[in-house]
């Protein structure tokens, strides 16, 4: 009845106002819901990714050793807990990291270890976990996943991600869980709600103004915004509507675009946190791996060249120790700025490790890669680095000190040195090891002939370091030994001799296992030494001897890629040290030389003396033991040497009796 009394203009005005208002609010609701869903899905994806990466850092075989509450005093449990604490520290968004395994009861799991350092709050082996209302936790035994909805406990609301922990055979041993507080998520959702409310208010005001226009124009504008909302809901956050005129419609379009731009910036910030190193601002280690794989694939597709540089700051540890880590971080940031300013826009610079950087040079051959590396090295050498001192108690800063630093750079090229990501990284790393432990402040190009003549596959070496197995270690040691008839089987014999003396000393099984692996890999660094030097029949020149003496340090840097092998690194690095301090690489003396290194030194020397060499014939076992006895207190640990002589003498007697 009322509508019939209104003029046509009023009817058009009212209908247009209602239609425009409802359409605008509907678009805002769709946008808001889409943004909320997108935000939650991003957080869930981040949890899944974080759990998957964390699970790869857990040794499933080691985890299986932790079963009972009594195991909480074992080295396996301590190693597992230390790794969880490390994962938690490297994931600032997470508040709790733990592992759980299955029990005999359905939907009932048990805790194994967590990253909690407070004894009163930590979970113990056997503490049950009811997963009845958490299907995603159960599904975590099959694949990396995350909760769809927040859960509540005594610590507050959180979202959790889970991923399976696999053993060396690929079987799921347990799952790792990572809890993230949803406080930040709720804050961003509230911010989006406020934006939605503001958008609704704006839509209402603009609806009244736009209703004065012709109905066709109003409907046309509604269609524009409806299409935009659908595009944005579909994930096109880069979409922008045409600003058009400067009237109210144009203003609304620009407000709409600003809102979408703000949403996109928030989205990009979340992505940035996953790809950038927070100290230097360069790309992080994970993103570097992704980009290197992509660039190698592109180089393969278009038959192009590519170079990889790995830079290591020379003697960086003393700077950290003397001036504190914040000062060291400042040095890293200054190096990062120099690096970004002196490479091409298409080059990718990343923080590779603690004091290491990596640069991917697409479309660059070896010569241009060397030119870039030398330019960067020279600029860093000439640059004055600022060491900012700590603030005084009275609020004044002391004058900044100036320091000079240098970098060592290893270079490898595609396809010259290797055609896989893993092989190229290992090649550049080996080149870096050579220059780092030889001259420093230099650029070293990987020598592909060294590993090819030794039949060592860099990709296989990289993969073995990611997941070392007994078979892989044996295969690698055999490849290093099998270059000629003089060294064939050397590492296995050294391992046998080292185990004999270990048994003589009544060492436990874990220590003997470590000694065996260290013995098998003690000459790993020789993959960086040419056969022409290793098998030279005559006396080595001082330069050649220096090259040979690099092999323990090269092995150390290679083994750093395998956290599971950290225990054996000192044994491999120092097995050429002497009891009197005249060995290499560091001239350690007496008991400062690690025990495993002293044992391997005895076994290595005995096998060297009882094997043919290019420059002499093998000695008899009795002669070799007599030589060891003659060098007690000079080259060898007196107590260990006596134990070695005793064990080997008994072994010789047994062989003769047989």
XYZ file of C-alpha atoms in Angstrom:
658
model
C 0.000 0.000 0.000
C 2.811 2.418 0.913
C 4.805 1.603 -2.213
C 1.800 2.393 -4.379
C 1.695 5.939 -3.006
C 5.376 6.639 -3.719
C 6.552 8.222 -6.884
C 8.528 6.248 -9.414
C 11.662 8.133 -8.459
C 11.310 7.076 -4.826
C 10.635 3.499 -5.826
C 13.735 3.437 -7.990
C 15.711 5.084 -5.225
C 14.570 2.577 -2.579
C 14.958 -0.472 -4.785
C 18.365 0.677 -5.985
C 19.490 1.457 -2.451
C 18.387 -1.915 -1.105
C 19.865 -3.849 -4.024
C 23.175 -1.984 -3.898
C 23.443 -2.249 -0.152
C 22.758 -5.973 -0.106
C 25.136 -6.650 -2.994
C 27.941 -4.655 -1.413
C 27.483 -6.285 1.955
C 27.283 -9.707 0.302
C 30.537 -9.076 -1.526
C 32.152 -7.936 1.701
C 30.976 -11.070 3.506
C 32.259 -13.283 0.708
C 35.570 -11.443 0.785
C 35.774 -11.688 4.566
C 34.976 -15.389 4.616
C 37.407 -16.031 1.798
C 40.128 -14.084 3.606
C 39.478 -15.950 6.865
C 39.558 -19.308 5.093
C 42.702 -18.330 3.187
C 44.403 -17.119 6.357
C 43.603 -20.310 8.253
C 44.645 -22.472 5.341
C 47.963 -20.613 5.133
C 48.567 -21.193 8.844
C 47.616 -24.863 8.437
C 49.951 -25.201 5.441
C 52.741 -23.601 7.465
C 52.157 -26.120 10.255
C 52.181 -29.020 7.797
C 55.398 -27.759 6.203
C 57.040 -27.137 9.577
C 56.064 -30.581 10.895
C 57.293 -32.266 7.703
C 60.675 -30.483 7.928
C 60.966 -31.231 11.657
C 60.186 -34.933 11.085
C 63.035 -35.167 8.577
C 65.410 -34.017 11.311
C 64.442 -36.881 13.656
C 66.314 -40.179 13.304
C 63.574 -42.854 13.325
C 66.069 -45.585 14.223
C 67.268 -43.538 17.185
C 63.664 -42.833 18.213
C 62.912 -46.563 18.299
C 65.547 -46.965 21.025
C 63.414 -44.894 23.412
C 60.580 -47.066 24.694
C 60.464 -47.221 28.484
C 60.615 -44.625 31.246
C 64.046 -45.965 32.179
C 65.265 -44.843 28.751
C 65.024 -41.189 29.815
C 68.600 -41.456 31.068
C 69.862 -42.931 27.794
C 71.960 -41.067 25.259
C 69.312 -41.778 22.620
C 66.652 -39.978 24.681
C 68.973 -37.047 25.429
C 69.888 -36.756 21.749
C 66.200 -36.882 20.789
C 65.234 -34.259 23.361
C 68.114 -31.991 22.330
C 66.981 -32.217 18.721
C 63.379 -31.313 19.699
C 64.642 -28.337 21.711
C 66.715 -27.250 18.698
C 63.651 -27.528 16.446
C 61.592 -25.470 18.908
C 64.241 -22.746 19.107
C 64.423 -22.530 15.322
C 60.619 -22.211 15.094
C 59.721 -19.064 17.070
C 56.024 -19.362 16.206
C 55.782 -22.755 17.937
C 55.213 -23.122 21.656
C 55.480 -26.904 22.058
C 57.201 -29.705 20.099
C 56.893 -33.381 20.992
C 56.860 -36.934 19.663
C 54.246 -39.611 20.327
C 53.974 -43.268 19.348
C 51.152 -45.769 19.131
C 49.981 -47.980 21.987
C 47.961 -51.150 21.891
C 44.739 -49.198 22.439
C 42.760 -47.523 19.705
C 43.063 -43.735 19.616
C 45.385 -43.823 22.638
C 48.945 -42.649 22.044
C 51.876 -42.218 24.374
C 54.400 -39.417 24.674
C 58.058 -40.246 24.028
C 59.869 -36.917 24.291
C 59.195 -33.189 24.087
C 61.074 -29.895 23.943
C 59.906 -28.733 27.372
C 62.892 -27.797 29.562
C 60.873 -27.322 32.780
C 60.964 -30.710 34.577
C 57.554 -30.019 36.134
C 55.882 -29.488 32.762
C 57.701 -32.005 30.570
C 55.933 -35.136 29.367
C 57.526 -38.458 30.221
C 57.805 -41.687 28.273
C 54.554 -43.576 28.620
C 52.352 -40.543 29.434
C 49.163 -41.190 27.498
C 47.603 -38.898 24.951
C 43.921 -39.324 24.073
C 43.577 -38.776 20.325
C 39.884 -39.703 20.218
C 38.873 -36.145 19.338
C 41.922 -35.477 17.175
C 41.607 -37.491 13.943
C 44.368 -35.405 12.327
C 46.822 -36.625 14.981
C 46.015 -40.247 14.065
C 46.267 -39.353 10.377
C 49.734 -37.954 11.109
C 51.072 -41.520 11.117
C 50.262 -41.664 7.377
C 51.165 -38.187 6.132
C 52.001 -34.670 7.251
C 48.810 -32.911 8.339
C 47.435 -30.300 10.724
C 44.341 -29.629 12.803
C 41.522 -27.891 10.960
C 40.130 -26.308 14.115
C 41.877 -24.960 17.224
C 42.065 -27.116 20.350
C 42.148 -25.956 23.965
C 44.296 -27.134 26.840
C 45.786 -25.664 30.015
C 48.221 -23.587 27.927
C 45.464 -21.988 25.873
C 44.131 -22.361 22.344
C 46.406 -23.720 19.638
C 46.618 -25.315 16.218
C 48.779 -28.407 15.828
C 50.715 -29.932 12.946
C 51.822 -33.544 12.714
C 54.172 -35.543 10.497
C 55.381 -39.164 10.497
C 58.886 -39.985 11.719
C 60.308 -42.722 9.524
C 63.177 -45.107 10.156
C 65.889 -46.051 7.679
C 63.554 -48.618 6.101
C 60.822 -46.086 5.456
C 58.505 -47.370 8.185
C 56.661 -44.926 10.403
C 58.102 -45.090 13.915
C 56.154 -42.250 15.534
C 54.870 -38.772 14.788
C 56.153 -35.339 15.683
C 53.671 -32.753 16.865
C 54.110 -28.972 16.770
C 51.681 -26.684 18.616
C 51.289 -23.049 17.595
C 49.364 -20.464 19.603
C 46.465 -18.948 17.684
C 46.792 -15.582 19.403
C 48.339 -13.971 16.304
C 45.770 -15.676 14.081
C 42.928 -14.317 16.211
C 44.494 -10.863 16.075
C 44.611 -10.934 12.269
C 41.056 -12.294 12.116
C 39.892 -9.428 14.310
C 41.708 -7.024 12.020
C 39.909 -8.555 9.035
C 36.609 -8.251 10.921
C 37.249 -4.549 11.459
C 38.024 -4.146 7.770
C 34.798 -5.984 6.953
C 32.803 -3.699 9.253
C 34.382 -0.591 7.747
C 33.667 -1.942 4.297
C 30.048 -2.566 5.270
C 29.632 0.960 6.553
C 31.209 2.355 3.406
C 28.948 0.161 1.297
C 25.857 1.480 3.089
C 26.795 5.124 2.578
C 27.732 4.615 -1.038
C 24.522 2.683 -1.655
C 22.439 5.735 -0.704
C 24.497 7.992 -2.956
C 24.600 5.631 -5.881
C 20.843 5.034 -5.682
C 20.326 8.547 -7.046
C 21.768 7.368 -10.353
C 19.959 5.434 -12.992
C 19.036 1.870 -12.015
C 20.973 0.453 -14.927
C 24.198 2.209 -13.777
C 23.716 0.969 -10.240
C 23.216 -2.608 -11.398
C 26.252 -2.341 -13.648
C 28.450 -1.255 -10.726
C 27.049 -4.041 -8.550
C 28.082 -6.542 -11.196
C 31.628 -5.116 -11.255
C 32.073 -5.607 -7.518
C 30.426 -9.010 -7.484
C 32.851 -10.234 -10.139
C 35.764 -8.749 -8.191
C 34.684 -10.509 -4.990
C 34.489 -13.817 -6.842
C 37.969 -13.328 -8.289
C 39.391 -12.564 -4.868
C 37.553 -15.455 -3.255
C 39.118 -17.651 -5.928
C 42.576 -16.581 -4.746
C 43.393 -13.761 -7.170
C 44.658 -11.299 -4.556
C 46.462 -9.290 -7.210
C 43.196 -8.377 -8.905
C 42.250 -4.690 -8.920
C 39.077 -3.079 -10.218
C 39.334 -0.160 -12.618
C 39.312 3.051 -10.582
C 37.330 4.794 -13.309
C 36.048 8.292 -12.567
C 36.705 10.459 -9.540
C 33.107 10.400 -8.290
C 31.710 8.322 -5.451
C 31.810 5.119 -7.485
C 35.478 5.680 -8.268
C 36.223 6.359 -4.602
C 34.506 3.151 -3.605
C 36.519 1.233 -6.184
C 39.765 2.681 -4.849
C 38.767 1.851 -1.259
C 37.993 -1.664 -2.408
C 41.401 -1.890 -4.102
C 43.164 -0.586 -0.991
C 41.478 -3.225 1.091
C 42.556 -5.973 -1.330
C 46.067 -4.506 -1.485
C 46.247 -4.569 2.306
C 45.060 -8.164 2.322
C 47.640 -9.095 -0.321
C 50.420 -7.380 1.637
C 49.469 -9.399 4.721
C 49.494 -12.536 2.611
C 52.902 -11.638 1.126
C 54.324 -10.935 4.580
C 53.364 -14.422 5.688
C 55.076 -15.876 2.619
C 58.122 -13.637 3.185
C 58.570 -15.028 6.681
C 58.887 -18.497 5.173
C 61.495 -17.528 2.555
C 63.709 -14.869 4.178
C 66.519 -15.105 6.707
C 65.579 -12.762 9.559
C 69.188 -11.699 10.288
C 70.450 -10.772 6.797
C 67.249 -10.258 4.824
C 68.543 -12.620 2.141
C 66.667 -15.733 1.106
C 66.897 -18.541 3.642
C 68.382 -22.015 3.282
C 65.090 -23.709 2.419
C 64.175 -21.238 -0.315
C 67.708 -21.488 -1.713
C 67.211 -25.225 -2.224
C 63.917 -24.615 -4.059
C 65.357 -21.939 -6.341
C 68.509 -23.918 -7.141
C 66.386 -26.898 -8.196
C 64.191 -24.618 -10.337
C 67.163 -22.867 -11.969
C 68.900 -26.163 -12.765
C 65.684 -27.453 -14.339
C 65.412 -24.287 -16.411
C 69.070 -24.569 -17.468
C 68.431 -28.168 -18.561
C 65.317 -27.210 -20.521
C 67.000 -24.400 -22.454
C 70.540 -25.839 -22.529
C 72.004 -22.913 -20.566
C 74.848 -22.514 -18.061
C 74.608 -21.843 -14.335
C 77.131 -21.197 -11.567
C 76.859 -21.732 -7.831
C 79.019 -19.803 -5.348
C 79.350 -20.701 -1.670
C 81.045 -18.003 0.443
C 82.492 -18.555 3.918
C 83.676 -15.682 6.134
C 87.267 -16.396 7.158
C 87.880 -16.735 10.913
C 84.394 -15.509 11.776
C 84.167 -17.376 15.090
C 86.784 -15.172 16.843
C 84.698 -12.102 15.935
C 81.624 -13.621 17.576
C 83.628 -14.740 20.604
C 85.363 -11.379 21.078
C 82.576 -8.899 20.256
C 79.384 -10.968 20.942
C 76.853 -12.488 18.577
C 74.911 -9.225 17.961
C 78.096 -7.717 16.546
C 78.602 -10.848 14.463
C 75.049 -10.514 13.147
C 75.867 -6.948 12.170
C 78.841 -8.203 10.141
C 76.587 -10.748 8.413
C 74.111 -8.001 7.511
C 76.871 -5.811 6.061
C 78.188 -8.722 3.979
C 74.640 -9.385 2.765
C 74.260 -5.743 1.650
C 77.566 -5.860 -0.245
C 76.511 -9.119 -1.846
C 73.112 -7.830 -3.018
C 74.591 -4.594 -4.361
C 77.231 -6.320 -6.467
C 75.357 -9.104 -8.227
C 72.869 -8.968 -11.079
C 69.143 -8.586 -10.550
C 68.591 -12.133 -11.835
C 71.097 -13.633 -9.374
C 69.790 -15.211 -6.163
C 71.687 -14.595 -2.899
C 70.873 -16.622 0.216
C 72.218 -17.294 3.673
C 73.522 -20.846 3.337
C 74.533 -21.444 6.961
C 75.892 -19.715 10.057
C 78.638 -17.663 8.382
C 78.135 -18.990 4.863
C 76.321 -17.438 1.918
C 75.304 -18.921 -1.419
C 74.731 -17.184 -4.745
C 73.022 -18.740 -7.764
C 74.204 -17.195 -11.043
C 71.786 -18.110 -13.862
C 73.062 -17.776 -17.441
C 76.682 -17.724 -16.189
C 79.536 -19.927 -17.401
C 82.619 -20.763 -15.316
C 84.658 -17.749 -16.448
C 81.913 -15.212 -15.702
C 81.222 -16.994 -12.415
C 84.879 -16.624 -11.437
C 84.783 -12.957 -12.441
C 81.754 -12.340 -10.200
C 83.277 -14.295 -7.315
C 86.581 -12.397 -7.541
C 84.763 -9.052 -7.668
C 82.745 -9.886 -4.553
C 85.815 -11.247 -2.738
C 87.850 -8.138 -3.561
C 85.078 -5.742 -2.511
C 84.656 -7.507 0.822
C 88.422 -7.485 1.402
C 88.591 -3.723 0.779
C 85.448 -2.834 2.745
C 85.591 -1.317 6.236
C 83.193 -3.295 8.427
C 81.692 -1.523 11.399
C 81.831 -3.277 14.794
C 79.171 -1.464 16.806
C 80.012 -1.549 20.498
C 77.553 -2.032 23.323
C 75.733 0.935 24.814
C 77.203 2.448 27.980
C 75.133 2.531 31.204
C 74.795 6.316 30.855
C 73.065 5.978 27.516
C 75.950 6.912 25.212
C 77.441 4.779 22.444
C 81.189 4.306 22.259
C 82.761 5.008 18.854
C 82.348 2.089 16.446
C 85.437 0.079 15.594
C 86.407 -0.774 12.053
C 87.402 -4.315 11.094
C 88.673 -6.017 7.980
C 87.362 -9.418 6.991
C 87.882 -11.725 4.045
C 85.886 -14.529 2.465
C 86.737 -17.839 0.834
C 84.596 -18.821 -2.147
C 83.959 -22.235 -3.683
C 82.535 -22.343 -7.218
C 80.860 -25.094 -9.220
C 79.116 -24.883 -12.568
C 76.287 -26.594 -14.408
C 76.669 -28.679 -16.538
C 80.482 -28.767 -16.288
C 80.795 -30.138 -12.758
C 77.456 -31.808 -12.079
C 73.914 -31.843 -13.416
C 71.956 -32.367 -10.191
C 71.215 -29.940 -7.398
C 72.807 -32.173 -4.771
C 75.912 -32.852 -6.827
C 76.405 -29.180 -7.659
C 76.110 -28.178 -3.992
C 78.590 -30.845 -2.929
C 81.028 -29.787 -5.685
C 80.915 -26.136 -4.573
C 81.295 -27.210 -0.954
C 84.361 -29.336 -1.729
C 85.895 -26.406 -3.634
C 85.191 -24.177 -0.626
C 86.821 -26.715 1.709
C 90.002 -26.687 -0.367
C 90.390 -22.915 -0.414
C 89.197 -22.455 3.166
C 91.839 -24.765 4.611
C 94.618 -23.888 2.180
C 94.931 -20.174 1.468
C 91.657 -18.429 2.453
C 90.629 -15.106 0.894
C 90.556 -16.798 -2.505
C 88.234 -18.267 -5.096
C 88.485 -21.980 -5.871
C 86.780 -23.677 -8.827
C 85.806 -27.299 -8.302
C 88.153 -29.769 -10.025
C 85.814 -32.347 -11.570
C 88.705 -34.625 -12.528
C 89.479 -35.468 -8.896
C 86.160 -37.142 -8.046
C 85.766 -38.644 -11.514
C 89.135 -40.377 -11.280
C 88.099 -41.694 -7.873
C 84.689 -42.896 -9.132
C 82.857 -40.857 -6.469
C 79.341 -39.693 -7.342
C 78.716 -36.313 -5.664
C 74.938 -36.752 -5.783
C 75.213 -40.171 -4.118
C 77.556 -38.646 -1.512
C 75.038 -35.890 -0.755
C 72.177 -38.395 -0.431
C 74.237 -40.645 1.849
C 74.927 -37.735 4.161
C 71.198 -37.028 4.384
C 70.423 -40.616 5.437
C 73.628 -42.562 6.158
C 73.258 -46.335 6.299
C 75.818 -49.094 6.856
C 75.642 -50.110 3.197
C 76.060 -46.505 1.998
C 79.042 -45.914 4.294
C 80.719 -49.130 3.137
C 80.082 -48.247 -0.497
C 81.512 -44.759 -0.071
C 84.620 -45.909 1.792
C 85.198 -48.572 -0.878
C 84.936 -45.934 -3.616
C 87.574 -43.802 -1.867
C 89.868 -46.807 -1.286
C 89.485 -48.482 -4.683
C 91.567 -46.056 -6.711
C 94.469 -48.493 -7.015
C 95.826 -51.732 -5.623
C 97.747 -49.993 -2.830
C 94.736 -48.642 -0.929
C 92.098 -51.273 -1.732
C 90.265 -52.313 1.463
C 92.253 -49.873 3.623
C 89.289 -48.344 5.469
C 87.716 -51.705 6.304
C 91.010 -53.003 7.683
C 91.455 -49.854 9.761
C 87.947 -50.389 11.134
C 88.789 -54.028 12.030
C 92.013 -53.030 13.805
C 90.298 -50.180 15.662
C 87.550 -52.523 16.863
C 90.178 -54.990 18.143
C 91.750 -52.400 20.405
C 88.272 -51.136 21.407
C 87.386 -54.623 22.614
C 90.706 -54.773 24.449
C 89.655 -51.570 26.262
C 86.145 -52.989 27.036
C 84.331 -50.133 25.302
C 80.538 -50.216 25.099
C 78.661 -51.082 21.906
C 77.677 -47.485 21.099
C 81.303 -46.333 21.264
C 82.455 -49.257 19.130
C 79.792 -48.496 16.514
C 80.991 -44.879 16.353
C 84.626 -45.990 16.020
C 83.687 -48.340 13.178
C 81.884 -45.599 11.218
C 84.688 -43.088 11.875
C 87.278 -45.621 10.711
C 85.324 -46.334 7.524
C 85.150 -42.613 6.718
C 88.477 -41.376 8.085
C 89.907 -40.860 4.568
C 86.722 -39.354 3.090
C 88.492 -36.020 2.594
C 90.830 -37.609 0.031
C 88.104 -37.170 -2.572
C 89.484 -33.621 -2.681
C 93.079 -34.767 -3.327
C 94.201 -35.797 -6.853
C 95.394 -39.381 -7.415
C 98.566 -37.994 -8.970
C 99.562 -36.766 -5.513
C 98.210 -39.666 -3.438
C 99.975 -42.285 -5.580
C 103.160 -40.372 -6.316
C 106.063 -42.882 -6.020
C 108.632 -40.310 -4.998
C 108.860 -37.730 -2.214
C 106.100 -35.095 -2.151
C 106.878 -31.432 -2.626
C 105.924 -29.064 0.229
C 102.908 -27.904 -1.802
C 101.812 -31.484 -2.489
C 102.239 -32.419 1.165
C 100.107 -29.426 2.168
C 97.403 -30.588 -0.262
C 97.395 -34.102 1.257
C 97.213 -32.683 4.779
C 93.971 -30.892 3.841
C 92.031 -34.168 3.667
C 90.945 -34.306 7.378
C 89.587 -30.743 7.160
C 87.821 -31.483 3.852
C 86.235 -34.564 5.446
C 85.097 -32.464 8.410
C 83.296 -29.994 6.144
C 81.676 -32.777 4.126
C 80.448 -34.555 7.265
C 78.905 -31.305 8.554
C 76.121 -32.011 6.041
C 75.086 -35.049 8.125
C 73.997 -34.090 11.672
C 73.672 -37.814 12.439
C 77.457 -38.131 12.080
C 78.427 -35.225 14.381
C 79.850 -37.672 16.953
C 82.535 -38.990 14.596
C 83.710 -35.644 13.165
C 86.460 -35.053 15.814
C 87.801 -38.579 15.188
C 87.992 -38.010 11.435
C 89.407 -34.480 11.753
C 92.183 -35.302 14.242
C 93.299 -38.838 13.298
C 96.635 -37.447 12.037
C 97.455 -35.606 15.276
C 100.473 -36.914 17.262
C 100.829 -37.462 21.004
C 103.759 -35.005 21.134
C 101.780 -32.247 19.345
C 103.614 -32.332 16.011
C 100.684 -33.669 13.962
C 98.049 -31.900 11.888
C 95.694 -30.094 11.303
C 95.733 -28.285 14.698
C 98.834 -29.645 16.439
C 96.839 -31.068 19.374
C 98.879 -32.740 22.084
C 98.295 -35.617 24.501
C 94.793 -36.212 25.789
C 93.533 -33.112 24.000
C 93.383 -35.403 20.972
C 89.953 -37.153 21.007
C 90.074 -40.784 22.136
C 88.578 -42.158 18.909
C 91.118 -40.202 16.856
C 93.989 -41.707 18.874
C 92.646 -45.234 18.282
C 92.187 -44.651 14.536
C 95.707 -43.169 14.321
C 97.131 -46.480 15.616
C 95.010 -48.614 13.276
C 95.726 -46.344 10.289
C 99.498 -46.393 10.902
C 99.553 -50.180 11.365
C 97.689 -50.797 8.101
C 99.867 -48.294 6.235
C 103.025 -50.061 7.431
C 101.724 -53.553 6.591
C 100.491 -52.573 3.096
C 102.453 -52.001 -0.101
C 102.908 -48.368 -1.079
C 104.255 -46.819 -4.305
C 107.497 -45.916 -2.538
C 108.095 -49.120 -0.441
C 107.083 -52.709 0.234
C 104.868 -53.775 3.113
C 106.402 -54.563 6.495
C 105.516 -57.640 8.503
C 102.954 -57.255 11.324
C 105.729 -57.879 13.873
C 107.872 -55.127 12.362
C 104.922 -52.734 12.338
C 104.194 -53.409 16.027
C 107.876 -52.880 16.849
C 107.730 -49.502 15.058
C 104.607 -48.525 17.022
C 106.351 -49.468 20.274
C 109.334 -47.335 19.273
C 107.084 -44.297 18.822
C 105.158 -44.571 22.098
C 105.013 -41.159 23.722
C 105.964 -39.393 20.500
C 103.403 -40.374 17.883
C 101.100 -42.602 19.910
C 99.206 -42.566 23.221
C 101.275 -44.827 25.554
C 98.301 -46.629 27.135
C 96.419 -47.096 23.862
C 99.575 -48.217 22.055
C 100.192 -50.927 24.665
C 96.563 -52.082 24.342
C 96.878 -52.081 20.546
C 100.112 -54.074 20.612
C 98.529 -56.579 23.003
C 95.400 -57.007 20.874
C 97.276 -57.270 17.577
C 99.895 -59.660 19.012
C 97.125 -61.985 20.187
C 95.514 -61.737 16.755
C 98.830 -62.637 15.041
C 99.284 -65.659 17.323
C 95.725 -66.839 16.624
C 96.245 -66.555 12.857
C 99.465 -68.566 13.021
C 97.804 -71.233 15.155
C 94.948 -71.491 12.682
